[in-house]
Amino acid sequence: AFYVCFLGVCGGEFSILRSPQSVVFRDGSWPIPGERIPDVAALTMGFSVEEDLPWPGLGVGDLFHRPRATVLVTVKGVDKLPVKGFSYPIENAVPFSLDSVANAIHTLFSEETPVVLQLAPSEERVYMVGKANAVFEDLSVTLRQLRNRLFQDNSILSSLPLNSLSRNNEVDLLFLSELQVLHDIASLLSRHKHLAKDHSPDLYSLELSGLEEVGKRYGEDSQQFKDASQILVDSLQKFADEMFNLYGGNAVVEVVAVKEFNSPLSRKTRSILQASQPNKENPYNLAYPYNYDYSVIFNIVLWMMIGLALAVIVISYNLWNMDPGYDSIIYRMTNQKIRMD
């Protein structure tokens, strides 16, 4: 199964390129917190989240027909892209990851063939898990592989209008190689369509930094940056349409466009010494108003206590009315009259 997403963070924009009828996005300018973007992906795929998401942009939709895939493309170096579809401002430009969604897919569908692909070409960072990812072993992931792939006969250089971009500049080649990765993902999936037709959900998370490097090299007012932005928009739209069609229209396509993140991506840790420090945000140590596991735990405890109470009542009643004459040998061998020889 698959879901296509392109999202944006504060100082950025979250845009929905394509989505099936089972997923409802409302037209409006409601800001979405950057740290809740993974929760949007999880909810649209039918997974639970630890904390409720009170964001009006996402409707309930059809709970019994979830998308078969999610593709989330993060574009760094620009506040917004003129793409088609719903767009929402991002409230807080903080880094995020879809590790929680990837772990949920891997845990629930480990015996099937889900596609879980997280890739940042410019940083040579790739994460693939699951049986189906053998299909993407030939995908270019290192900078050398990306450069060599561009100069092969069937690369995008033969069909893409470069305009002011150059084949001889390393920054331009880095930008173009990321677009080549988008093309190769759709091409590999089109040759293995059975992965898009199975019942397990798929996840694609891609991070593109080439446009940011073009802006640093030539300036954001340069013709090269303008041409690169237009080429990127066209490539993203084409990629979204291809993925949407490969999954039979049952995929969501979103883009995150972010100028720069407010802080580097870091894992949440907690020190033992932190227990003695006062909590400034919650000085009265109040509990959360609701936990998504509450109803499950409540029902387990409730019906277990009712079952135990009924069992005690039934057992006590039967013991009280038990006839010793029909009981064990202990009662039959005990005689109150002492026999005299």
Short mmCIF file of C-alpha atoms in Angstrom, two decimals:
data_model
loop_
_atom_site.label_atom_id
_atom_site.label_comp_id
_atom_site.label_asym_id
_atom_site.label_seq_id
_atom_site.Cartn_x
_atom_site.Cartn_y
_atom_site.Cartn_z
CA ALA A 1 0.00 0.00 0.00
CA PHE A 2 1.15 3.56 -0.54
CA TYR A 3 0.74 7.14 0.49
CA VAL A 4 2.42 10.09 -1.20
CA CYS A 5 3.18 13.23 0.84
CA PHE A 6 4.91 16.54 0.20
CA LEU A 7 5.06 18.73 3.33
CA GLY A 8 6.41 22.12 4.55
CA VAL A 9 7.61 23.60 7.88
CA CYS A 10 7.21 27.08 9.51
CA GLY A 11 8.70 29.67 7.29
CA GLY A 12 7.55 27.02 4.90
CA GLU A 13 4.48 25.42 3.45
CA PHE A 14 2.73 22.06 3.59
CA SER A 15 1.12 21.24 0.23
CA ILE A 16 -1.12 18.34 -0.74
CA LEU A 17 -0.49 17.42 -4.37
CA ARG A 18 -2.68 14.33 -4.71
CA SER A 19 -4.95 12.40 -2.36
CA PRO A 20 -7.67 9.74 -2.70
CA GLN A 21 -11.31 10.34 -1.77
CA SER A 22 -10.86 8.31 1.43
CA VAL A 23 -8.57 11.04 2.81
CA VAL A 24 -10.19 14.44 3.38
CA PHE A 25 -8.10 17.63 3.38
CA ARG A 26 -10.05 20.86 3.84
CA ASP A 27 -9.28 24.05 1.96
CA GLY A 28 -8.08 26.73 4.37
CA SER A 29 -5.05 28.53 5.78
CA TRP A 30 -4.80 26.64 9.08
CA PRO A 31 -1.16 26.43 10.24
CA ILE A 32 0.24 22.99 11.00
CA PRO A 33 2.96 22.59 13.68
CA GLY A 34 6.14 21.25 12.10
CA GLU A 35 6.61 18.63 14.79
CA ARG A 36 3.15 17.17 14.07
CA ILE A 37 3.82 16.41 10.40
CA PRO A 38 4.64 12.75 11.17
CA ASP A 39 1.28 12.51 12.99
CA VAL A 40 -0.51 13.73 9.87
CA ALA A 41 1.18 10.97 7.87
CA ALA A 42 0.30 8.39 10.53
CA LEU A 43 -3.36 9.40 10.79
CA THR A 44 -3.90 9.46 7.04
CA MET A 45 -2.49 5.91 6.89
CA GLY A 46 -4.82 4.74 9.66
CA PHE A 47 -2.28 4.48 12.50
CA SER A 48 -2.82 5.79 16.01
CA VAL A 49 -0.89 8.71 17.51
CA GLU A 50 -0.04 9.29 21.15
CA GLU A 51 -1.58 12.77 21.29
CA ASP A 52 -4.69 14.09 19.57
CA LEU A 53 -4.14 16.35 16.57
CA PRO A 54 -6.63 19.26 16.73
CA TRP A 55 -5.85 20.47 13.20
CA PRO A 56 -8.90 21.43 11.07
CA GLY A 57 -7.08 20.78 7.79
CA LEU A 58 -7.42 17.00 8.11
CA GLY A 59 -10.92 15.52 8.09
CA VAL A 60 -12.05 12.08 9.25
CA GLY A 61 -12.44 10.50 5.82
CA ASP A 62 -13.26 6.85 5.17
CA LEU A 63 -11.91 4.79 8.06
CA PHE A 64 -12.28 1.51 6.17
CA HIS A 65 -10.35 2.52 3.04
CA ARG A 66 -6.90 3.81 3.88
CA PRO A 67 -4.27 4.87 1.29
CA ARG A 68 -1.90 2.18 0.15
CA ALA A 69 1.13 4.49 0.21
CA THR A 70 2.62 7.72 1.56
CA VAL A 71 5.32 9.74 -0.16
CA LEU A 72 6.71 12.68 1.79
CA VAL A 73 9.14 14.95 -0.06
CA THR A 74 10.92 17.66 1.94
CA VAL A 75 12.44 20.45 -0.16
CA LYS A 76 15.00 22.64 1.63
CA GLY A 77 15.99 26.15 0.62
CA VAL A 78 12.64 27.70 -0.30
CA ASP A 79 9.62 28.93 1.68
CA LYS A 80 7.00 27.74 -0.79
CA LEU A 81 6.63 26.15 -4.19
CA PRO A 82 3.90 27.00 -6.72
CA VAL A 83 2.45 23.50 -6.78
CA LYS A 84 -1.17 22.54 -7.41
CA GLY A 85 -3.38 21.50 -4.51
CA PHE A 86 -4.15 22.53 -0.93
CA SER A 87 -1.41 24.43 0.91
CA TYR A 88 -1.04 25.20 4.61
CA PRO A 89 1.52 27.37 6.44
CA ILE A 90 3.89 25.66 8.84
CA GLU A 91 3.85 26.99 12.38
CA ASN A 92 7.27 25.89 13.63
CA ALA A 93 10.14 24.94 11.34
CA VAL A 94 11.66 22.09 13.32
CA PRO A 95 13.20 18.94 11.86
CA PHE A 96 11.07 15.82 11.85
CA SER A 97 11.36 12.18 10.87
CA LEU A 98 8.93 9.44 9.93
CA ASP A 99 10.70 6.80 12.02
CA SER A 100 7.58 6.18 14.10
CA VAL A 101 5.49 5.51 10.99
CA ALA A 102 8.22 3.30 9.51
CA ASN A 103 8.43 1.29 12.75
CA ALA A 104 4.65 0.84 12.86
CA ILE A 105 4.61 -0.49 9.28
CA HIS A 106 7.55 -2.79 9.90
CA THR A 107 5.99 -4.15 13.11
CA LEU A 108 2.48 -4.73 11.79
CA PHE A 109 3.36 -5.94 8.29
CA SER A 110 6.75 -7.62 8.77
CA GLU A 111 5.51 -10.86 7.17
CA GLU A 112 4.27 -9.07 4.04
CA THR A 113 6.05 -6.88 1.48
CA PRO A 114 5.75 -3.23 2.54
CA VAL A 115 8.08 -0.67 0.98
CA VAL A 116 9.78 1.55 3.56
CA LEU A 117 12.26 3.91 1.89
CA GLN A 118 13.78 6.99 3.54
CA LEU A 119 16.39 8.77 1.46
CA ALA A 120 18.44 11.99 1.54
CA PRO A 121 20.62 11.84 -1.61
CA SER A 122 22.83 14.88 -0.95
CA GLU A 123 23.73 13.53 2.51
CA GLU A 124 24.17 9.94 1.27
CA ARG A 125 21.65 8.91 3.94
CA VAL A 126 19.38 5.97 3.15
CA TYR A 127 17.16 3.68 5.23
CA MET A 128 15.41 0.68 3.73
CA VAL A 129 13.69 -2.11 5.62
CA GLY A 130 11.45 -5.00 4.63
CA LYS A 131 11.41 -7.77 2.04
CA ALA A 132 10.26 -5.50 -0.79
CA ASN A 133 13.24 -3.16 -0.65
CA ALA A 134 15.39 -5.59 -2.61
CA VAL A 135 13.76 -3.92 -5.61
CA PHE A 136 15.48 -0.63 -4.74
CA GLU A 137 18.97 -2.03 -4.16
CA ASP A 138 20.09 -0.63 -7.52
CA LEU A 139 18.96 2.88 -6.60
CA SER A 140 21.81 5.43 -6.64
CA VAL A 141 22.46 6.61 -3.08
CA THR A 142 26.07 7.87 -2.97
CA LEU A 143 27.28 11.07 -4.64
CA ARG A 144 29.50 9.10 -7.03
CA GLN A 145 26.64 6.81 -8.01
CA LEU A 146 24.35 9.81 -8.52
CA ARG A 147 26.87 11.54 -10.79
CA ASN A 148 27.47 8.40 -12.87
CA ARG A 149 23.74 7.80 -13.17
CA LEU A 150 23.21 11.25 -14.70
CA PHE A 151 25.57 10.52 -17.58
CA GLN A 152 23.99 7.24 -18.59
CA ASP A 153 21.99 7.05 -21.78
CA ASN A 154 18.54 6.87 -20.14
CA SER A 155 19.05 9.69 -17.64
CA ILE A 156 16.87 12.79 -17.33
CA LEU A 157 19.58 14.94 -18.94
CA SER A 158 18.46 13.70 -22.35
CA SER A 159 14.92 15.03 -21.89
CA LEU A 160 15.09 17.78 -19.25
CA PRO A 161 15.40 21.43 -20.37
CA LEU A 162 18.39 22.70 -18.36
CA ASN A 163 18.02 26.37 -19.42
CA SER A 164 20.65 28.28 -17.41
CA LEU A 165 21.87 25.21 -15.49
CA SER A 166 25.12 23.55 -16.54
CA ARG A 167 26.24 19.95 -16.92
CA ASN A 168 29.75 20.95 -15.81
CA ASN A 169 28.92 22.51 -12.44
CA GLU A 170 28.93 20.26 -9.37
CA VAL A 171 26.13 22.17 -7.65
CA ASP A 172 23.89 21.90 -10.69
CA LEU A 173 24.65 18.20 -11.02
CA LEU A 174 23.74 17.61 -7.37
CA PHE A 175 20.37 19.27 -7.93
CA LEU A 176 19.73 17.28 -11.12
CA SER A 177 20.80 14.00 -9.51
CA GLU A 178 18.04 14.38 -6.89
CA LEU A 179 15.50 14.71 -9.68
CA GLN A 180 17.01 11.59 -11.22
CA VAL A 181 16.32 9.72 -7.97
CA LEU A 182 12.63 10.71 -8.19
CA HIS A 183 12.49 9.41 -11.74
CA ASP A 184 14.25 6.15 -10.84
CA ILE A 185 11.93 5.41 -7.88
CA ALA A 186 8.85 5.71 -10.09
CA SER A 187 10.57 3.71 -12.84
CA LEU A 188 11.55 0.84 -10.52
CA LEU A 189 8.07 0.72 -9.03
CA SER A 190 6.49 0.63 -12.50
CA ARG A 191 8.56 -2.51 -13.26
CA HIS A 192 7.43 -4.15 -10.01
CA LYS A 193 3.77 -3.16 -9.88
CA HIS A 194 2.90 -6.04 -7.55
CA LEU A 195 4.37 -3.97 -4.68
CA ALA A 196 1.75 -1.29 -5.31
CA LYS A 197 -1.09 -3.80 -5.46
CA ASP A 198 -0.53 -5.71 -2.22
CA HIS A 199 -2.36 -4.97 1.03
CA SER A 200 0.58 -3.65 3.07
CA PRO A 201 1.09 0.14 3.26
CA ASP A 202 4.20 1.72 1.72
CA LEU A 203 6.19 4.73 2.89
CA TYR A 204 8.52 6.97 0.88
CA SER A 205 10.31 9.82 2.68
CA LEU A 206 12.67 11.91 0.54
CA GLU A 207 14.73 14.97 1.47
CA LEU A 208 16.01 17.20 -1.34
CA SER A 209 18.73 19.80 -0.66
CA GLY A 210 19.88 20.52 -4.21
CA LEU A 211 17.77 23.67 -4.62
CA GLU A 212 19.24 25.08 -1.40
CA GLU A 213 22.77 24.57 -2.76
CA VAL A 214 21.83 26.26 -6.04
CA GLY A 215 20.57 29.28 -4.05
CA LYS A 216 23.81 29.46 -2.06
CA ARG A 217 25.94 29.17 -5.18
CA TYR A 218 24.18 31.64 -7.50
CA GLY A 219 21.89 33.63 -5.18
CA GLU A 220 18.12 33.40 -4.86
CA ASP A 221 17.59 36.21 -7.38
CA SER A 222 19.65 34.48 -10.06
CA GLN A 223 18.26 32.99 -13.23
CA GLN A 224 19.74 29.63 -12.26
CA PHE A 225 17.70 29.55 -9.03
CA LYS A 226 14.51 30.52 -10.86
CA ASP A 227 15.05 27.86 -13.53
CA ALA A 228 15.89 25.23 -10.90
CA SER A 229 12.73 26.07 -8.93
CA GLN A 230 10.53 25.68 -12.02
CA ILE A 231 12.24 22.44 -13.03
CA LEU A 232 11.75 21.12 -9.49
CA VAL A 233 8.04 22.00 -9.44
CA ASP A 234 7.49 20.28 -12.78
CA SER A 235 9.43 17.20 -11.66
CA LEU A 236 7.56 16.96 -8.35
CA GLN A 237 4.20 17.21 -10.08
CA LYS A 238 5.18 14.56 -12.60
CA PHE A 239 6.53 12.31 -9.84
CA ALA A 240 3.34 12.75 -7.80
CA ASP A 241 1.14 11.92 -10.78
CA GLU A 242 3.19 8.82 -11.61
CA MET A 243 3.11 7.49 -8.05
CA PHE A 244 -0.58 8.31 -7.69
CA ASN A 245 -1.38 6.38 -10.88
CA LEU A 246 0.87 3.43 -9.98
CA TYR A 247 -1.14 2.97 -6.79
CA GLY A 248 -4.41 3.14 -8.66
CA GLY A 249 -5.32 6.57 -7.29
CA ASN A 250 -5.04 5.36 -3.70
CA ALA A 251 -2.10 7.50 -2.61
CA VAL A 252 -1.58 10.89 -0.99
CA VAL A 253 1.09 13.23 -2.36
CA GLU A 254 2.42 16.05 -0.16
CA VAL A 255 5.46 18.39 -0.22
CA VAL A 256 7.26 20.13 2.62
CA ALA A 257 8.98 23.30 1.45
CA VAL A 258 11.17 24.83 4.17
CA LYS A 259 13.68 27.66 3.98
CA GLU A 260 15.69 26.37 6.90
CA PHE A 261 15.02 24.44 10.07
CA ASN A 262 15.02 26.25 13.40
CA SER A 263 17.16 23.62 15.10
CA PRO A 264 19.10 20.50 14.11
CA LEU A 265 17.37 17.13 14.26
CA SER A 266 18.05 15.43 17.59
CA ARG A 267 16.65 12.46 19.46
CA LYS A 268 14.70 13.15 22.65
CA THR A 269 16.60 12.01 25.73
CA ARG A 270 15.94 12.33 29.43
CA SER A 271 18.51 12.44 32.22
CA ILE A 272 17.97 10.77 35.59
CA LEU A 273 18.85 14.07 37.25
CA GLN A 274 15.96 15.69 35.44
CA ALA A 275 13.50 14.18 37.92
CA SER A 276 14.58 16.61 40.65
CA GLN A 277 14.14 19.67 38.44
CA PRO A 278 10.83 21.55 38.55
CA ASN A 279 8.65 21.47 35.45
CA LYS A 280 8.07 25.10 34.49
CA GLU A 281 5.46 24.25 31.88
CA ASN A 282 3.42 22.14 34.30
CA PRO A 283 4.19 23.32 37.86
CA TYR A 284 1.19 21.52 39.40
CA ASN A 285 2.15 18.15 37.88
CA LEU A 286 -1.24 17.74 36.22
CA ALA A 287 -1.87 14.64 34.15
CA TYR A 288 -2.62 14.77 30.45
CA PRO A 289 -6.35 15.25 29.80
CA TYR A 290 -6.59 12.10 27.70
CA ASN A 291 -4.42 9.27 26.49
CA TYR A 292 -5.28 7.27 23.38
CA ASP A 293 -4.79 4.01 25.35
CA TYR A 294 -7.22 5.06 28.07
CA SER A 295 -10.35 3.45 26.60
CA VAL A 296 -8.53 0.16 25.96
CA ILE A 297 -7.07 -0.07 29.46
CA PHE A 298 -10.37 1.02 31.04
CA ASN A 299 -12.33 -1.74 29.29
CA ILE A 300 -9.74 -4.39 30.15
CA VAL A 301 -9.77 -3.49 33.86
CA LEU A 302 -13.58 -3.02 34.02
CA TRP A 303 -14.57 -6.36 32.49
CA MET A 304 -11.84 -8.24 34.32
CA MET A 305 -13.12 -6.91 37.69
CA ILE A 306 -16.74 -7.73 36.77
CA GLY A 307 -15.71 -11.27 35.76
CA LEU A 308 -13.76 -11.81 38.99
CA ALA A 309 -16.65 -10.47 41.12
CA LEU A 310 -19.15 -12.80 39.44
CA ALA A 311 -16.78 -15.74 39.88
CA VAL A 312 -16.44 -15.04 43.63
CA ILE A 313 -20.23 -14.78 44.03
CA VAL A 314 -20.93 -18.05 42.20
CA ILE A 315 -18.21 -19.97 44.04
CA SER A 316 -19.31 -18.62 47.45
CA TYR A 317 -22.96 -19.55 46.79
CA ASN A 318 -22.06 -23.09 45.79
CA LEU A 319 -19.80 -23.56 48.83
CA TRP A 320 -22.51 -22.29 51.19
CA ASN A 321 -25.14 -24.69 49.83
CA MET A 322 -22.88 -27.68 49.42
CA ASP A 323 -24.22 -31.02 50.72
CA PRO A 324 -21.52 -32.83 52.77
CA GLY A 325 -23.17 -36.19 52.07
CA TYR A 326 -22.25 -35.95 48.42
CA ASP A 327 -18.82 -34.56 48.98
CA SER A 328 -15.40 -36.10 49.35
CA ILE A 329 -14.26 -39.09 51.40
CA ILE A 330 -13.23 -36.77 54.23
CA TYR A 331 -16.89 -36.28 55.22
CA ARG A 332 -17.87 -39.93 54.75
CA MET A 333 -15.09 -41.26 57.00
CA THR A 334 -15.83 -38.81 59.76
CA ASN A 335 -18.47 -40.07 62.23
CA GLN A 336 -19.59 -38.00 65.14
CA LYS A 337 -20.59 -41.12 67.15
CA ILE A 338 -17.64 -42.80 68.72
CA ARG A 339 -17.91 -46.56 68.29
CA MET A 340 -17.35 -48.60 71.47
CA ASP A 341 -15.85 -52.07 71.27
#
